[in-house]
Amino acid sequence: MLVNRKSIYLGCLPGATDEERFANAAEAGFAAIEPPAIEDADALAALKALYVKYNIVCPSVMSSGWGFPASSPDPEVRAKCAENYKIAIRTAVALGTDTILVVPGVVNEAIPYETAWENARLTVASVIPYAAEMGVYLAIENVWNKFLLSSREMTEFIDSFDSEWVKAYFDVGNILLYGFPQHWIVALGARIKKIHIKGFKRDGMQWTSLLKGDVNWQAVMDAFKTIGYDGWITAELGADERGLKGMADDMDYILSL
């Protein structure tokens, strides 16, 4: 069990440079920072040095899945998506983590739901052998992509691969648009590999600080206890007027429930 489970996405940290962002995170009491996938070897080496310098852990890596969606009918786009996943996997290995966040494509006017399902499956399946070889999990996230809109669909999609290397990356805030996080957490169960949190108010469709939105944090934490999840909790939001310490305090309260 982790003593300090507080993590934050690199792009949400204040600072003009990665060095400043790491310093700010460490000062506020965050033990982990989630980065995006990095292809350039020198940039990746520089980032790895910051993890060592500040004694901060890499909990997972966010892959790119929007510009080249896994659900595209164009095989060249799907191939580019698969390559982006592989870049994220290599980033994860270099930074010592075992999970990448996977955006499983989109449904839009040009991509019907059934087409998205089949194409996303093809794209993810094509990367599983590489993920297994590298020892990195492909964790499917619930995002606002008009796809995998119920916990039943999400579990069916993940289970359809029949692979230990395909899991779930559950976003507590994202789900409020069309569901209740505590229900999804119990339904996904052991499939959940990593967690994102943010605040969200349905009224007015507003992102908020963690404790000012509509998330029932007691129910969420009870659900995590039910499934036995006690891993990293990564904030994917910027600080409010209280600064990073205010967000860290909010997370301490949530984790105490």
Short mmCIF file of C-alpha atoms in Angstrom, two decimals:
data_model
loop_
_atom_site.label_atom_id
_atom_site.label_comp_id
_atom_site.label_asym_id
_atom_site.label_seq_id
_atom_site.Cartn_x
_atom_site.Cartn_y
_atom_site.Cartn_z
CA MET A 1 0.00 0.00 0.00
CA LEU A 2 1.31 3.43 -0.95
CA VAL A 3 1.84 5.85 1.95
CA ASN A 4 1.56 8.94 -0.27
CA ARG A 5 -0.79 8.23 -3.18
CA LYS A 6 -0.93 11.81 -4.51
CA SER A 7 -0.03 12.21 -8.17
CA ILE A 8 -0.61 14.95 -10.74
CA TYR A 9 -0.39 15.27 -14.54
CA LEU A 10 2.71 17.14 -15.68
CA GLY A 11 0.78 19.55 -17.93
CA CYS A 12 -1.36 20.70 -14.99
CA LEU A 13 1.60 21.90 -12.96
CA PRO A 14 2.56 25.60 -12.83
CA GLY A 15 6.01 26.55 -14.06
CA ALA A 16 7.79 27.75 -17.18
CA THR A 17 9.99 24.65 -17.39
CA ASP A 18 9.72 21.01 -16.41
CA GLU A 19 12.30 21.68 -13.71
CA GLU A 20 10.05 24.32 -12.16
CA ARG A 21 7.02 22.04 -12.46
CA PHE A 22 8.80 19.21 -10.66
CA ALA A 23 10.04 21.53 -7.94
CA ASN A 24 6.55 22.92 -7.40
CA ALA A 25 5.03 19.44 -7.23
CA ALA A 26 7.62 18.24 -4.73
CA GLU A 27 7.14 21.31 -2.53
CA ALA A 28 3.35 20.77 -2.47
CA GLY A 29 3.78 17.14 -1.40
CA PHE A 30 3.04 15.21 -4.59
CA ALA A 31 4.87 11.89 -4.76
CA ALA A 32 4.24 11.17 -8.45
CA ILE A 33 3.90 12.98 -11.78
CA GLU A 34 2.28 11.54 -14.90
CA PRO A 35 3.94 12.71 -18.15
CA PRO A 36 2.83 12.58 -21.77
CA ALA A 37 4.52 10.20 -24.18
CA ILE A 38 7.92 11.48 -25.31
CA GLU A 39 9.57 10.34 -28.53
CA ASP A 40 12.77 12.42 -28.47
CA ALA A 41 15.52 10.51 -26.66
CA ASP A 42 17.25 13.60 -25.26
CA ALA A 43 14.00 15.05 -23.92
CA LEU A 44 13.14 11.71 -22.34
CA ALA A 45 16.57 11.47 -20.69
CA ALA A 46 16.20 15.00 -19.31
CA LEU A 47 12.79 14.16 -17.87
CA LYS A 48 14.07 10.93 -16.33
CA ALA A 49 16.80 12.94 -14.59
CA LEU A 50 14.15 15.16 -12.99
CA TYR A 51 12.32 12.14 -11.56
CA VAL A 52 15.59 11.05 -9.95
CA LYS A 53 16.55 14.54 -8.75
CA TYR A 54 13.24 15.20 -7.03
CA ASN A 55 12.66 11.61 -5.87
CA ILE A 56 9.33 11.56 -7.68
CA VAL A 57 7.68 8.48 -9.20
CA CYS A 58 6.20 8.10 -12.68
CA PRO A 59 2.83 6.35 -12.10
CA SER A 60 1.74 6.04 -15.74
CA VAL A 61 2.14 7.71 -19.13
CA MET A 62 -0.54 9.52 -21.13
CA SER A 63 -0.52 8.47 -24.78
CA SER A 64 -1.78 10.50 -27.71
CA GLY A 65 -5.13 9.21 -29.00
CA TRP A 66 -7.09 12.16 -30.36
CA GLY A 67 -5.33 13.42 -33.48
CA PHE A 68 -5.00 9.90 -34.88
CA PRO A 69 -7.96 8.01 -33.38
CA ALA A 70 -7.89 4.25 -32.96
CA SER A 71 -11.43 4.10 -34.34
CA SER A 72 -10.61 5.71 -37.70
CA PRO A 73 -11.72 3.89 -40.87
CA ASP A 74 -8.37 4.87 -42.42
CA PRO A 75 -5.78 2.12 -41.79
CA GLU A 76 -2.94 4.64 -42.03
CA VAL A 77 -4.48 6.71 -39.22
CA ARG A 78 -4.91 3.58 -37.12
CA ALA A 79 -1.28 2.63 -37.77
CA LYS A 80 -0.17 6.07 -36.58
CA CYS A 81 -2.33 5.65 -33.47
CA ALA A 82 -0.73 2.27 -32.76
CA GLU A 83 2.72 3.82 -33.15
CA ASN A 84 1.74 6.58 -30.69
CA TYR A 85 0.75 3.90 -28.19
CA LYS A 86 4.15 2.26 -28.70
CA ILE A 87 5.93 5.58 -28.09
CA ALA A 88 4.03 5.84 -24.80
CA ILE A 89 5.01 2.27 -23.92
CA ARG A 90 8.69 3.05 -24.52
CA THR A 91 8.32 6.20 -22.40
CA ALA A 92 6.79 4.11 -19.61
CA VAL A 93 9.65 1.61 -19.69
CA ALA A 94 12.27 4.38 -19.64
CA LEU A 95 10.58 6.04 -16.64
CA GLY A 96 10.00 2.84 -14.71
CA THR A 97 6.23 2.51 -14.83
CA ASP A 98 3.91 -0.25 -16.03
CA THR A 99 0.87 1.54 -17.49
CA ILE A 100 -0.08 3.84 -20.34
CA LEU A 101 -3.36 5.68 -20.66
CA VAL A 102 -5.15 4.72 -23.87
CA VAL A 103 -7.82 6.87 -25.53
CA PRO A 104 -9.74 4.23 -27.53
CA GLY A 105 -10.77 6.40 -30.46
CA VAL A 106 -13.89 8.46 -31.01
CA VAL A 107 -17.42 8.23 -32.38
CA ASN A 108 -18.38 11.16 -34.59
CA GLU A 109 -20.53 11.92 -37.62
CA ALA A 110 -18.08 10.11 -39.89
CA ILE A 111 -17.39 7.16 -37.54
CA PRO A 112 -20.49 5.20 -36.44
CA TYR A 113 -20.44 3.41 -33.10
CA GLU A 114 -20.12 -0.11 -34.49
CA THR A 115 -17.30 1.00 -36.79
CA ALA A 116 -15.55 2.61 -33.85
CA TRP A 117 -15.87 -0.58 -31.82
CA GLU A 118 -14.37 -2.80 -34.50
CA ASN A 119 -11.59 -0.43 -35.51
CA ALA A 120 -10.61 0.43 -31.94
CA ARG A 121 -10.40 -3.28 -31.18
CA LEU A 122 -8.15 -3.82 -34.19
CA THR A 123 -5.84 -0.98 -33.17
CA VAL A 124 -5.53 -1.96 -29.52
CA ALA A 125 -5.15 -5.65 -30.37
CA SER A 126 -2.30 -4.86 -32.76
CA VAL A 127 -0.30 -3.35 -29.87
CA ILE A 128 -0.91 -6.06 -27.25
CA PRO A 129 2.07 -8.25 -28.26
CA TYR A 130 4.41 -5.25 -27.98
CA ALA A 131 2.87 -4.20 -24.65
CA ALA A 132 3.28 -7.73 -23.29
CA GLU A 133 6.89 -7.91 -24.48
CA MET A 134 7.65 -4.60 -22.75
CA GLY A 135 5.63 -5.40 -19.63
CA VAL A 136 3.30 -2.40 -19.91
CA TYR A 137 -0.48 -2.36 -19.47
CA LEU A 138 -2.80 -0.68 -21.98
CA ALA A 139 -5.33 1.08 -19.74
CA ILE A 140 -8.47 2.24 -21.56
CA GLU A 141 -9.78 5.57 -20.24
CA ASN A 142 -13.36 6.81 -20.20
CA VAL A 143 -13.23 10.15 -22.03
CA TRP A 144 -15.74 12.42 -23.74
CA ASN A 145 -15.51 10.58 -27.06
CA LYS A 146 -19.14 9.35 -27.40
CA PHE A 147 -17.79 5.80 -27.06
CA LEU A 148 -17.98 3.17 -24.29
CA LEU A 149 -20.78 5.08 -22.57
CA SER A 150 -21.70 2.51 -19.92
CA SER A 151 -19.73 0.37 -17.51
CA ARG A 152 -21.16 -2.70 -19.24
CA GLU A 153 -19.74 -1.58 -22.60
CA MET A 154 -16.39 -0.71 -21.03
CA THR A 155 -16.07 -4.09 -19.32
CA GLU A 156 -17.14 -5.92 -22.48
CA PHE A 157 -14.63 -3.98 -24.57
CA ILE A 158 -11.76 -4.70 -22.17
CA ASP A 159 -12.70 -8.35 -21.72
CA SER A 160 -13.03 -8.87 -25.48
CA PHE A 161 -9.23 -8.87 -25.79
CA ASP A 162 -8.86 -11.77 -23.36
CA SER A 163 -5.51 -10.31 -22.36
CA GLU A 164 -4.05 -9.49 -18.96
CA TRP A 165 -2.38 -6.48 -20.61
CA VAL A 166 -5.61 -4.58 -21.33
CA LYS A 167 -7.05 -2.81 -18.29
CA ALA A 168 -9.03 0.33 -17.39
CA TYR A 169 -7.82 3.82 -16.57
CA PHE A 170 -10.79 5.26 -14.71
CA ASP A 171 -11.46 9.01 -14.67
CA VAL A 172 -13.71 9.96 -11.75
CA GLY A 173 -14.54 13.43 -13.07
CA ASN A 174 -15.17 12.52 -16.71
CA ILE A 175 -17.85 9.99 -15.82
CA LEU A 176 -20.15 12.57 -14.18
CA LEU A 177 -21.38 13.64 -17.61
CA TYR A 178 -23.25 10.34 -18.05
CA GLY A 179 -22.94 8.26 -14.91
CA PHE A 180 -21.90 7.90 -11.28
CA PRO A 181 -18.26 7.05 -10.56
CA GLN A 182 -18.95 4.75 -7.61
CA HIS A 183 -21.12 2.53 -9.84
CA TRP A 184 -18.45 2.28 -12.53
CA ILE A 185 -15.68 1.57 -10.03
CA VAL A 186 -17.49 -1.46 -8.62
CA ALA A 187 -18.46 -2.67 -12.10
CA LEU A 188 -14.93 -2.40 -13.47
CA GLY A 189 -13.41 -3.88 -10.32
CA ALA A 190 -9.95 -5.38 -10.73
CA ARG A 191 -9.81 -4.15 -14.32
CA ILE A 192 -8.93 -0.68 -12.96
CA LYS A 193 -5.19 -0.12 -13.15
CA LYS A 194 -4.90 3.64 -12.60
CA ILE A 195 -7.10 6.59 -11.59
CA HIS A 196 -7.59 10.21 -12.70
CA ILE A 197 -9.55 12.67 -10.59
CA LYS A 198 -10.93 16.14 -11.20
CA GLY A 199 -13.93 18.17 -10.07
CA PHE A 200 -16.98 18.70 -12.29
CA LYS A 201 -20.40 20.31 -11.86
CA ARG A 202 -23.18 19.04 -14.11
CA ASP A 203 -25.07 22.32 -13.74
CA GLY A 204 -23.36 24.58 -16.25
CA MET A 205 -20.92 21.85 -17.33
CA GLN A 206 -18.06 23.32 -15.33
CA TRP A 207 -14.74 21.90 -14.22
CA THR A 208 -14.11 22.74 -10.58
CA SER A 209 -11.60 22.15 -7.83
CA LEU A 210 -11.86 18.68 -6.33
CA LEU A 211 -14.26 19.39 -3.48
CA LYS A 212 -16.54 21.90 -5.21
CA GLY A 213 -18.01 19.66 -7.89
CA ASP A 214 -20.64 16.91 -7.86
CA VAL A 215 -18.38 13.95 -7.04
CA ASN A 216 -19.58 12.04 -3.99
CA TRP A 217 -16.10 11.41 -2.67
CA GLN A 218 -17.21 9.27 0.25
CA ALA A 219 -19.03 6.93 -2.13
CA VAL A 220 -16.05 6.93 -4.50
CA MET A 221 -13.54 6.06 -1.78
CA ASP A 222 -15.88 3.39 -0.39
CA ALA A 223 -16.06 1.90 -3.89
CA PHE A 224 -12.25 1.88 -4.17
CA LYS A 225 -12.06 0.06 -0.84
CA THR A 226 -14.65 -2.44 -2.08
CA ILE A 227 -12.51 -3.39 -5.08
CA GLY A 228 -9.23 -3.18 -3.16
CA TYR A 229 -7.70 -0.30 -5.15
CA ASP A 230 -5.04 1.53 -3.14
CA GLY A 231 -2.74 2.76 -5.92
CA TRP A 232 -1.91 6.16 -7.37
CA ILE A 233 -4.58 8.86 -7.62
CA THR A 234 -3.58 11.36 -10.33
CA ALA A 235 -5.13 14.82 -10.39
CA GLU A 236 -5.80 16.08 -13.90
CA LEU A 237 -6.64 19.71 -13.19
CA GLY A 238 -4.87 22.97 -12.45
CA ALA A 239 -4.68 24.57 -9.03
CA ASP A 240 -7.18 27.19 -7.92
CA GLU A 241 -6.40 30.41 -6.02
CA ARG A 242 -5.03 28.33 -3.11
CA GLY A 243 -2.23 26.97 -5.27
CA LEU A 244 -0.93 23.40 -5.47
CA LYS A 245 -0.91 23.05 -1.68
CA GLY A 246 -4.67 23.60 -1.69
CA MET A 247 -5.12 20.79 -4.20
CA ALA A 248 -2.81 18.54 -2.17
CA ASP A 249 -4.87 19.28 0.94
CA ASP A 250 -8.05 18.39 -0.95
CA MET A 251 -6.48 15.10 -2.00
CA ASP A 252 -5.38 14.35 1.57
CA TYR A 253 -8.98 14.85 2.69
CA ILE A 254 -10.32 12.60 -0.08
CA LEU A 255 -7.79 9.89 0.69
CA SER A 256 -8.67 10.03 4.38
CA LEU A 257 -12.30 9.06 3.72
#
